[in-house]
XYZ file of C-alpha atoms in Angstrom:
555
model
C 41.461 -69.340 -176.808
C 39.762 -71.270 -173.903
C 38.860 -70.039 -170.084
C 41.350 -70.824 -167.447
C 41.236 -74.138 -165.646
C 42.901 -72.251 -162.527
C 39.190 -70.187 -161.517
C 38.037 -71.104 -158.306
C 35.003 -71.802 -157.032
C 33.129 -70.950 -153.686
C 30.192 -73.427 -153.384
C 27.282 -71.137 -151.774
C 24.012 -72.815 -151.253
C 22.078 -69.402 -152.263
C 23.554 -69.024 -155.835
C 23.069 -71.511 -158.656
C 26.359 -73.409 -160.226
C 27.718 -74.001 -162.993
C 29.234 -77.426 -163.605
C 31.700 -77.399 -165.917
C 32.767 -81.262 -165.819
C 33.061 -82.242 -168.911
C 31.502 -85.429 -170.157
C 32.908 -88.319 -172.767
C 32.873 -87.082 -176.466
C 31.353 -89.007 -178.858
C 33.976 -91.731 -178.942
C 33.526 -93.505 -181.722
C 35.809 -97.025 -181.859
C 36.812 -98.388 -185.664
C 35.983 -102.110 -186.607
C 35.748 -104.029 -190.138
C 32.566 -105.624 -191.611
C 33.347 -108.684 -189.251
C 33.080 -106.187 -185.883
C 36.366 -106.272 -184.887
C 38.190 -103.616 -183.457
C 40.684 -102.069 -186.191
C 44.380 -100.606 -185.454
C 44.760 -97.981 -187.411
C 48.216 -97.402 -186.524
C 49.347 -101.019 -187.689
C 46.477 -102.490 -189.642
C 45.875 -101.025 -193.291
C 43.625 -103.119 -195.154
C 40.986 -101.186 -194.283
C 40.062 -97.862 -194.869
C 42.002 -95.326 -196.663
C 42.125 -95.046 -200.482
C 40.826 -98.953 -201.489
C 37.474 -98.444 -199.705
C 37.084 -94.695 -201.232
C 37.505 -95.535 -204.385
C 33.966 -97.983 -204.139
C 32.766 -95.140 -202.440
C 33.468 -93.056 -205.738
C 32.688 -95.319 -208.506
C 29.616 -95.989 -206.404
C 28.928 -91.630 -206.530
C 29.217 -92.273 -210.353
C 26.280 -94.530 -210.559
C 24.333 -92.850 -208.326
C 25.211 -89.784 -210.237
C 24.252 -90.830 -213.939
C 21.154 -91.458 -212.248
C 20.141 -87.924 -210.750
C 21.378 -86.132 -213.941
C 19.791 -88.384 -216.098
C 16.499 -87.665 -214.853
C 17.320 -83.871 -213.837
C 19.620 -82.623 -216.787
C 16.450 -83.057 -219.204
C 13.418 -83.022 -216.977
C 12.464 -79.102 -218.111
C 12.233 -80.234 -222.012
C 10.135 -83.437 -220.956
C 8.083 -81.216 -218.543
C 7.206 -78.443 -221.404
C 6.569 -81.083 -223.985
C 3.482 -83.674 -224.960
C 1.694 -85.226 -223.065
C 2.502 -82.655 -219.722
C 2.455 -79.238 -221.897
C 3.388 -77.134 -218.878
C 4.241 -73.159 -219.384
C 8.247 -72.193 -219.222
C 6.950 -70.812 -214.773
C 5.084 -74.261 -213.932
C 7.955 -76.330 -215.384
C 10.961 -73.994 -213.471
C 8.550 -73.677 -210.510
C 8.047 -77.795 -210.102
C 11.792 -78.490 -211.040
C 12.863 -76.261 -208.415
C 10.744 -77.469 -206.016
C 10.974 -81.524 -206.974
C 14.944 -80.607 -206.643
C 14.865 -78.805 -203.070
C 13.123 -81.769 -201.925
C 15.648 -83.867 -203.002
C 18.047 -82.168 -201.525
C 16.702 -81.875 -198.730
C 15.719 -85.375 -197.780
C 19.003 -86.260 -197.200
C 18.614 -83.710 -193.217
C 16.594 -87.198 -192.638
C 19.167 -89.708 -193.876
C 21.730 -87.717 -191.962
C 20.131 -88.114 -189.167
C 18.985 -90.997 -189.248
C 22.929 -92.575 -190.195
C 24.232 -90.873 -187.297
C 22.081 -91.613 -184.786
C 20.533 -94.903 -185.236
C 20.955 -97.155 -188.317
C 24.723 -96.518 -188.814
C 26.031 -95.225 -192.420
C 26.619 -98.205 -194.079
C 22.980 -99.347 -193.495
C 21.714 -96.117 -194.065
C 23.312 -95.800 -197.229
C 21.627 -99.489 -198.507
C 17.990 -98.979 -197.871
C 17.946 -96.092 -199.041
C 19.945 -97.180 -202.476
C 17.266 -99.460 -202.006
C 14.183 -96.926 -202.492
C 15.978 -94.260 -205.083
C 15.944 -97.826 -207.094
C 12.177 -98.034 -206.198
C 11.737 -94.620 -207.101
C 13.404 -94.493 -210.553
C 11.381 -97.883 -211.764
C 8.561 -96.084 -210.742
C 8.898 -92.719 -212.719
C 9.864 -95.488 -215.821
C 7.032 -97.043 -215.757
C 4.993 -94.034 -215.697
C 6.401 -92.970 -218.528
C 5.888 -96.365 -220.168
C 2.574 -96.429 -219.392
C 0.867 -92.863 -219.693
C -2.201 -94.305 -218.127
C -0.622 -93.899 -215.061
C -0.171 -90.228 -215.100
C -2.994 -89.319 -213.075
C -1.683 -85.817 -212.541
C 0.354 -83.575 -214.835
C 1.987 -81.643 -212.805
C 3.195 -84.590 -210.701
C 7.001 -86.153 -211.207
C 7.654 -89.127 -209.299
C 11.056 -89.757 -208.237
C 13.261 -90.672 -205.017
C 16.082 -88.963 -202.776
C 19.656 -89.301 -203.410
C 21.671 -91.455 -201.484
C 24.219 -88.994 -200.525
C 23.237 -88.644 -196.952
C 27.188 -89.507 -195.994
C 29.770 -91.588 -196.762
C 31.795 -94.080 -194.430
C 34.576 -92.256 -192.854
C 37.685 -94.195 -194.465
C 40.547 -91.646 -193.430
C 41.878 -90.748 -190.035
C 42.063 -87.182 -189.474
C 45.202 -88.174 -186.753
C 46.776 -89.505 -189.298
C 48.982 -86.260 -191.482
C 48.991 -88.414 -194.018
C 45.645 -89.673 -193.982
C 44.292 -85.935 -192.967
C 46.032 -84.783 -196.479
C 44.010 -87.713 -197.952
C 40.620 -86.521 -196.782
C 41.024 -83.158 -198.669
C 41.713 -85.053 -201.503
C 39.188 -87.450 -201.215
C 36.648 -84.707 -202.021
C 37.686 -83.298 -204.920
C 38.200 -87.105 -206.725
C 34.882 -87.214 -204.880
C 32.976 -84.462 -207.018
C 35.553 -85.908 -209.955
C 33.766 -89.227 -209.525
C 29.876 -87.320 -209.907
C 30.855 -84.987 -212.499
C 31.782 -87.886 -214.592
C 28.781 -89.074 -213.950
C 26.575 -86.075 -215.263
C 28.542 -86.082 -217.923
C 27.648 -89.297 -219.062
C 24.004 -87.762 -218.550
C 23.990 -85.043 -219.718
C 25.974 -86.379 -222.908
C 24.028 -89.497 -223.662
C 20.732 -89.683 -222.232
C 19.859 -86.160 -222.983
C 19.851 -87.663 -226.847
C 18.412 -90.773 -225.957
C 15.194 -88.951 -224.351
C 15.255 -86.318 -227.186
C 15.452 -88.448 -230.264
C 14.787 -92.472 -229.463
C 11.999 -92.243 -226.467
C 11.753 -90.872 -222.909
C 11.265 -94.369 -221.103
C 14.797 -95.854 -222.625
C 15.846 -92.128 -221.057
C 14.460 -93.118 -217.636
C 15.124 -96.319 -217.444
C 18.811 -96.211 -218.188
C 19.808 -94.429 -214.945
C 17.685 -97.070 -213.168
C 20.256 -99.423 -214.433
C 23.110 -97.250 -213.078
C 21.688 -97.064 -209.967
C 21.426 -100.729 -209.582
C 24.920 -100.926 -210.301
C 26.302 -98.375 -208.637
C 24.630 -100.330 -205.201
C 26.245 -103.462 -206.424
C 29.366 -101.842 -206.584
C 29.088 -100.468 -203.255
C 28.542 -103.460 -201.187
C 31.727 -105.114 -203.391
C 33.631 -103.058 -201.413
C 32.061 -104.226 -197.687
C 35.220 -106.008 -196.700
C 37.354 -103.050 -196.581
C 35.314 -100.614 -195.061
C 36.339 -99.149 -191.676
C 32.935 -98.814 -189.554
C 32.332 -96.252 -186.917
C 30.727 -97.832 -183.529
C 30.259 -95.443 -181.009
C 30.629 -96.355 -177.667
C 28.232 -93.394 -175.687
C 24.349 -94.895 -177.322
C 23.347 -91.725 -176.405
C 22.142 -89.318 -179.652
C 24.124 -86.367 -180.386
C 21.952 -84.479 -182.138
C 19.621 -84.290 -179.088
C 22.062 -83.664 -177.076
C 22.453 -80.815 -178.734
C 18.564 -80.170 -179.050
C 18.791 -80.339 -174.989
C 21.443 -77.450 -174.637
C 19.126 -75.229 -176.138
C 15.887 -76.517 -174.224
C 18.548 -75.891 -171.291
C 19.556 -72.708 -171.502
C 16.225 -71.224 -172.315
C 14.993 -72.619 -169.498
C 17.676 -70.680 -167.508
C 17.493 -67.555 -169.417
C 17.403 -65.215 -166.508
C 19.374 -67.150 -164.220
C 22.674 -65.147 -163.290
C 26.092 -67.291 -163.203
C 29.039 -65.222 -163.074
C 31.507 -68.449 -162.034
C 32.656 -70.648 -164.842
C 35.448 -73.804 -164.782
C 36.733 -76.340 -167.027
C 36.378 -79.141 -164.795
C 40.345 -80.013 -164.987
C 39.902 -79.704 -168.769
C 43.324 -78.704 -170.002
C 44.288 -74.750 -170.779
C 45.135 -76.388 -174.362
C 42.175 -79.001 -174.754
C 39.078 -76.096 -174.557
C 37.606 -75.506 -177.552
C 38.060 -72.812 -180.433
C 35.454 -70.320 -179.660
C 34.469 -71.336 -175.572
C 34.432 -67.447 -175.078
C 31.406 -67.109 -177.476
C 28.165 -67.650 -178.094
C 28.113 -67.772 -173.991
C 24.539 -67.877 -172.942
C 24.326 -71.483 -173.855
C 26.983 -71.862 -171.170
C 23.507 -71.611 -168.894
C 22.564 -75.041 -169.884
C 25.796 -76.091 -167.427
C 23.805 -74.581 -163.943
C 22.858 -76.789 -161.409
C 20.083 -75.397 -159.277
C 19.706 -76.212 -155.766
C 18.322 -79.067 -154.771
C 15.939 -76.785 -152.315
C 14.929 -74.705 -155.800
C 14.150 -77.369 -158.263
C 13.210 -81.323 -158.742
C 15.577 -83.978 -158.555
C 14.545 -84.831 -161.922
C 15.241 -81.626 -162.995
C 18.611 -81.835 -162.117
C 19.560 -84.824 -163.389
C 19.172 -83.943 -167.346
C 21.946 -81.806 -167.441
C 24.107 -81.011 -169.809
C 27.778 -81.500 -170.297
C 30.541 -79.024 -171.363
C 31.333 -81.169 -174.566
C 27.229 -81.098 -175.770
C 27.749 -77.172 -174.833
C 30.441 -76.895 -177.138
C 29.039 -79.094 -180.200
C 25.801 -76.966 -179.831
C 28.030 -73.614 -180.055
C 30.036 -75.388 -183.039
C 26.342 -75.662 -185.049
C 25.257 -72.409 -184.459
C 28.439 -70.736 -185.518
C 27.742 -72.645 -188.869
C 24.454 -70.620 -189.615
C 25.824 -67.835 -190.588
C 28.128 -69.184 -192.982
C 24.862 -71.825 -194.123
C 22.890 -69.266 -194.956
C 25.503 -66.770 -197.208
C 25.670 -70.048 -199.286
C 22.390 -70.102 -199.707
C 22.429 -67.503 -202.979
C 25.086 -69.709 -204.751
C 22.848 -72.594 -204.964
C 19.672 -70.095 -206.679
C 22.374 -69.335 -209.337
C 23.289 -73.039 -209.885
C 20.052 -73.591 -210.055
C 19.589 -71.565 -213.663
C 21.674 -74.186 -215.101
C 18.891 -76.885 -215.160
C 16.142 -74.682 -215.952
C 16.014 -71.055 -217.639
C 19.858 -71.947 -219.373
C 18.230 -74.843 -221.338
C 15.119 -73.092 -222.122
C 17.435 -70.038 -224.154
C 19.144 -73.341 -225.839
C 15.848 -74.375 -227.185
C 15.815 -71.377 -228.821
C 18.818 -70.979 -230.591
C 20.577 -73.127 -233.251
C 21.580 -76.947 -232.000
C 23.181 -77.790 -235.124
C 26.799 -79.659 -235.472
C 26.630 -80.622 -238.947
C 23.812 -81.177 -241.871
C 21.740 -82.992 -240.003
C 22.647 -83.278 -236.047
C 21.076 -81.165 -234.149
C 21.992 -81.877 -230.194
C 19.233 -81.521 -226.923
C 20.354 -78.114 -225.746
C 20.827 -79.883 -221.845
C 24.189 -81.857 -223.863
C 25.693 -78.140 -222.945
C 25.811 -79.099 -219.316
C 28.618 -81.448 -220.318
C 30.872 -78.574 -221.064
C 30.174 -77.995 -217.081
C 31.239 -81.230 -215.848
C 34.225 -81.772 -218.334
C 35.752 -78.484 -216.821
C 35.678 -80.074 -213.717
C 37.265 -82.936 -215.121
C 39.682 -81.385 -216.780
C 40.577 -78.621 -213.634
C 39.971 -80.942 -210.713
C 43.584 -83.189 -211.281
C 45.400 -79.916 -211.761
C 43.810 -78.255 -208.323
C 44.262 -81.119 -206.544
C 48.010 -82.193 -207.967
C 49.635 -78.687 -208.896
C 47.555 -75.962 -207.245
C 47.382 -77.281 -203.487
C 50.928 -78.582 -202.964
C 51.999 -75.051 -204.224
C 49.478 -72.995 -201.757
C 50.568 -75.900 -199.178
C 54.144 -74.836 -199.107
C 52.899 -71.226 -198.570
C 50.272 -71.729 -195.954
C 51.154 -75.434 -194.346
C 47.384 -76.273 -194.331
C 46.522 -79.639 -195.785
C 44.303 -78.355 -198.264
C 46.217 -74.886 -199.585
C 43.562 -72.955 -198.656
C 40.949 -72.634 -196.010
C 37.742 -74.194 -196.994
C 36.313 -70.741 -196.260
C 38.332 -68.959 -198.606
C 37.810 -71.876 -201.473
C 33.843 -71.232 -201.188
C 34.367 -67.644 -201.360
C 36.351 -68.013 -204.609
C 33.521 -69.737 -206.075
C 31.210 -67.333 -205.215
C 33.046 -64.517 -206.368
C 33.188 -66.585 -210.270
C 29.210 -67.137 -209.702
C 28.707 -63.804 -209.817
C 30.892 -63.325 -212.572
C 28.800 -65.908 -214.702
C 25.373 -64.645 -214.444
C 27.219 -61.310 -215.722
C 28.298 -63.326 -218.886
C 24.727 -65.074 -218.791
C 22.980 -61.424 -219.223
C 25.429 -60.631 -221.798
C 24.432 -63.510 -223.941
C 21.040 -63.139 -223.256
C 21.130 -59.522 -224.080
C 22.662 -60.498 -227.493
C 20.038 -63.472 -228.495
C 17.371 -61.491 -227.532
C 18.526 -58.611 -230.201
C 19.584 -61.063 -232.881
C 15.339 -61.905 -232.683
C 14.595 -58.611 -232.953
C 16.655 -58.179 -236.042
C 15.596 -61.038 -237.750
C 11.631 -60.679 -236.753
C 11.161 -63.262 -234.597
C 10.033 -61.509 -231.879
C 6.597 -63.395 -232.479
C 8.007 -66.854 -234.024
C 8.689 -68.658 -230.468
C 9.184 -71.741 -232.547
C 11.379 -70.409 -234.973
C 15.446 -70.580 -234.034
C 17.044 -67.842 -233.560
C 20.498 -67.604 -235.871
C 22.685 -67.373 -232.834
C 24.966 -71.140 -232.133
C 23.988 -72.654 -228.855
C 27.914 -72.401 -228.476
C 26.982 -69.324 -227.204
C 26.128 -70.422 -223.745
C 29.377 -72.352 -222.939
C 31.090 -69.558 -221.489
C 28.196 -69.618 -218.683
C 28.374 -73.117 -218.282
C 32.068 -73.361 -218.186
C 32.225 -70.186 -215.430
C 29.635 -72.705 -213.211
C 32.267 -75.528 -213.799
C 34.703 -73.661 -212.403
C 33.124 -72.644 -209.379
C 31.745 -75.930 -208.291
C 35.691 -76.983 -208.154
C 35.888 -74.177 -205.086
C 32.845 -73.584 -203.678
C 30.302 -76.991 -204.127
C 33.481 -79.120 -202.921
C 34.122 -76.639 -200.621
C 30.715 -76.721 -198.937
C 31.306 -80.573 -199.114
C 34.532 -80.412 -197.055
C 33.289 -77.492 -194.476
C 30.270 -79.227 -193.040
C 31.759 -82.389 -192.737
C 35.030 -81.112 -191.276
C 32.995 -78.741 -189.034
C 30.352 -80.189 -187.631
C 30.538 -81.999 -183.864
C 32.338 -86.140 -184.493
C 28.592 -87.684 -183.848
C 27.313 -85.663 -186.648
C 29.240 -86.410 -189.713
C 26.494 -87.581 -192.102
C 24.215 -84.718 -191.032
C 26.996 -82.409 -192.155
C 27.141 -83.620 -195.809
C 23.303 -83.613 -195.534
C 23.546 -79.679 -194.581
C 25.569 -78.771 -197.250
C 23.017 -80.825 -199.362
C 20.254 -78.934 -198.293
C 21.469 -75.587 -199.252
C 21.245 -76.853 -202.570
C 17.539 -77.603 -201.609
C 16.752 -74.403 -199.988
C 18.479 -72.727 -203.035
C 16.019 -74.529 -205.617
C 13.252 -73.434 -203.313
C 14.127 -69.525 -202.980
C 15.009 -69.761 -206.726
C 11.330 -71.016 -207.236
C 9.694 -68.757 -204.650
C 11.811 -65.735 -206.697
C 10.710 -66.760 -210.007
C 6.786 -66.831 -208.778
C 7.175 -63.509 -207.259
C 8.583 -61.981 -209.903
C 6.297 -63.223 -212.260
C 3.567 -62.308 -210.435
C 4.971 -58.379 -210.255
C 6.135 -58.466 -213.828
C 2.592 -59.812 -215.227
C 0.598 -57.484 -213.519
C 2.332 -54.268 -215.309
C 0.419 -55.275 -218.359
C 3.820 -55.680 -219.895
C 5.890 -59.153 -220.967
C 6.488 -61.231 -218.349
C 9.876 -61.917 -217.402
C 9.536 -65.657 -218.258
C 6.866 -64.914 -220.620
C 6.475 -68.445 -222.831
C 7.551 -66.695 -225.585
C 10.923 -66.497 -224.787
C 11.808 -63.852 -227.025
C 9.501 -61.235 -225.462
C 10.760 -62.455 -222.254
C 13.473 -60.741 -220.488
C 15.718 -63.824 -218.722
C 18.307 -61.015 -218.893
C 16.998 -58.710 -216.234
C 16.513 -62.140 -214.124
C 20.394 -62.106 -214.302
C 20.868 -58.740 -213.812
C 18.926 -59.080 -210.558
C 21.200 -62.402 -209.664
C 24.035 -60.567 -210.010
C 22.886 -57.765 -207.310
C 21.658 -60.394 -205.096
C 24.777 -62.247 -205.585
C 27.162 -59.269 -204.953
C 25.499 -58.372 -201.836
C 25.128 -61.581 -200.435
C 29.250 -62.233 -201.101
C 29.899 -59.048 -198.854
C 27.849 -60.622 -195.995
C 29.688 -63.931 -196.624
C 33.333 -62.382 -196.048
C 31.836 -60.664 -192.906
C 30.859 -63.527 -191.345
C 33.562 -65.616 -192.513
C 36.583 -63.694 -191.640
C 35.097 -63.943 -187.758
C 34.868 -67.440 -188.407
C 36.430 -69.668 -185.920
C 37.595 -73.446 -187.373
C 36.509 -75.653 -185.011
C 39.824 -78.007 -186.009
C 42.125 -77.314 -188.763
């Protein structure tokens, strides 16, 4: 798996070097709140399942918040005083939701390399608060709205979470796994408390009690968090120096020496053992290790080199694209659930009894409560059984858990053209094609299958993606690794936006319905699906190609 530490090398003046010494890793040493150093192996008080469970209860807060302003946001957008058409509102949830999840590539980076998690974490608590009183108050004071098609809001605060388990540890290694999936438990109880209560608050008492709520949560949920300060294990790293540009310089290095040939390659006295998973590939960035002459270049020049370890970390990142961007498709399909799903529920019948008729975003619950319901038995019954096949921590690969869960998201936009297939023809039969406003005799119970079938795969795949990029990424860049898998939940609400605008623009100009025609009974949601499922389908088979040459960079 590595290159042999027994090459030897003939110094000739006339032909550029490599070195191949490798430098420090990120060491990173463990201290409490008070800054003193930590023992793992004796002392623990700190760390481990006491601090993760603020971390949690804290994700639950945080989470009531998101949803609460998210689950709704498409009814609120179509409604008085905005009025926007079924495209605009998709279109500017989409993209208010990419850059959500997005922002946290900045608080990633940011935690790692200069303010520190914890910190990082706080201020940033700090301005989703901010953020949330904001967007309440516009909504308490319509004056304010200066533009409709404007939604103020702030980032999540899920740009990384202190690192309370040591992967060293077995025991503590097993916990990590875990600590993910009671992790997503955690948010999922959260959006249910959003999607079951505050949907009906903003639907039936008033939008700015709806908005203002998860402000409350949030505050909490920060509150909450910094209870839990005094048994936190904190990460301070002992080389200043920032990873990620590290990294950055590898790339700036090897370019540079593009056409330089180097045929000689050591490991410094690194051991046979000790190379890293994959030091065979991706080897042109092992030209960031030459050392010119001193007769062919500066002396400056020479000394911003790179190491063998910043070599590595920038070959671990790249062999992540791959697998980044096959994940990408998932994400457009979750992304239905908050926009086009809820518009169909609109239109069909909401009633529970006489006189209760429920917001048709309360469905989402049926989401999160089969992740409730599922997450304690594949944690408690379905790992420790795979585990005593496959003697991995987790019972799976993380690879093959995502790929599960994309396999099921495929499945459910099948169901989700089904269903869509069926409401449309239950309008046609009843003549109410051109009644938009009229509902359509078919129960909204119709579209729990759907939402279910995205419960599901969130268990494999969005937990998963969680695990993957923070298990995979280099030690400095922890934080920016939840903050990747964040973003492909970003760049999915973006390419499901830039889809929807494209095809509306193709479908509108054939002098025929649109697709997502306002009148969502002359609309055709179910091709949409159709054309997920295709997408989806073709996407998985790139997925298992690049994942079965996948190589873990620690299991």
């Amino acid at each position: 798996m590595g290159v042999s530490s027994g090459s030897a090398i003939e110094e000739q003046n006339e032909e550029p070097l490599l070195i191949t010494t490798p430098g420090d890793t990120v060491d990173e040493m463990i201290v409490n709140y008070r800054g003193e150093k930590v023992n793992l192996s004796t002392e623990n008080k700190y760390g481990g399942w006491k601090s993760a469970s603020h971390i949690i209860i804290c994700e639950v807060g945080e989470t009531i918040a998101y949803y609460g302003i998210l689950s709704n946001l498409i009814t609120y957008l179509i409604g008085p005083p905005l009025n926007q058409s079924t495209v605009a509102a998709a279109t500017n949830i989409n993209t208010w939701s990419g850059f959500v999840w997005m922002l946290p590539l900045l608080g990633g980076f940011l935690a790692d390399s200069y303010f520190g998690r914890f910190h990082t974490i706080f201020f940033s608590s700090l301005i989703y608060i901010l953020g949330l009183g904001l967007l309440t108050l516009s909504v308490a004071l319509p004056s304010l709205i200066s533009q409709p098609e404007c939604i103020h809001s702030s980032d999540t605060t899920t740009t990384g979470n202190s690192y309370q388990f040591d992967v060293r540890n077995q025991k503590e290694c097993a916990s990590k796994s875990s600590f993910f999936n009671w992790w997503f438990f955690g948010q999922c109880v959260g959006s249910s408390i959003s999607f079951l209560i505050l949907t009906y608050v903003q639907e039936n008492i008033n939008w700015t009690l709806g908005f203002g709520i998860p402000c409350i949560f949030m505050v909490i949920a920060l509150v909450v968090f910094l209870l839990g300060t005094k048994s936190y294990r904190f990460s301070v790293k002992q080389n200043k120096e920032n990873p990620l540009l590290g990294i950055l310089r590898v790339f700036s290095r090897a370019a540079k020496n593009w056409r330089t040939n180097s045929s000689l390659a050591a490991t410094g006295g690194t051991p046979h053992d000790k190379i890293p998973a994959g030091a065979h590939h991706l080897k042109f960035l092992d030209k960031a290790l030459i050392y010119m002459p001193i007769d062919q270049v500066s002396s400056t020049e020479n000394s911003i080199r790179c190491n063998i370890d910043q070599v590595e970390d920038a070959k671990v990142l790249l062999r992540l694209i791959p697998i980044w961007i096959t994940c990408l498709m998932y994400a457009v399909v979750i992304s239905q659930t908050t926009t086009f799903f809820i518009k169909q529920g609109n239109t069909m019948d909401r009633s529970i009894g006489p006189d209760i008729h429920i917001p048709a975003a309360s469905l989402l619950t049926v989401m999160s409560l089969s992740v409730i319901l599922l997450i304690p038995i594949y944690d408690r019954i379905f790992v420790p059984l795979a585990r005593s096949l496959t003697s991995l921590p987790s019972g799976i690969t993380m690879l093959q858990r995502i790929g599960v869960g994309m396999f099921l998201s495929m499945v459910t936009m099948v169901v989700a053209a089904v269903v869509e297939k069926k409401r449309l023809r239950i309008a046609l039969d009843f003549g109410l094609v051109d009644m938009p406003k009229e509902t359509i005799p078919l129960s909204l119970w119709w579209l729990a299958p759907q939402y279910l079938l995205i419960g599901v795969t969130e268990i494999y795949t969005i937990v998963g993606m969680q695990e993957f990029f923070y298990d995979q990424v280099p030690n400095g860049l922890r934080s920016m690794g939840i903050a990747f898998y964040l973003s492909i939940i970003g760049i999915g609400d973006f390419l499901s936006g830039f889809l929807i605008f494209v095809i509306e623009k193709v479908t509108n100009a054939s002098g025929q319905s649109s697709w997502f025609s306002d009148n969502l009974n002359r609309a055709h949601l179910d091709y949409f699906y159709w054309l997920l499922v295709g997408l989806s389908a073709a996407n998985l088979i790139a997925y298992l190609y690049f994942s079965k040459s996948y190589l873990y960079n620690r299991l």
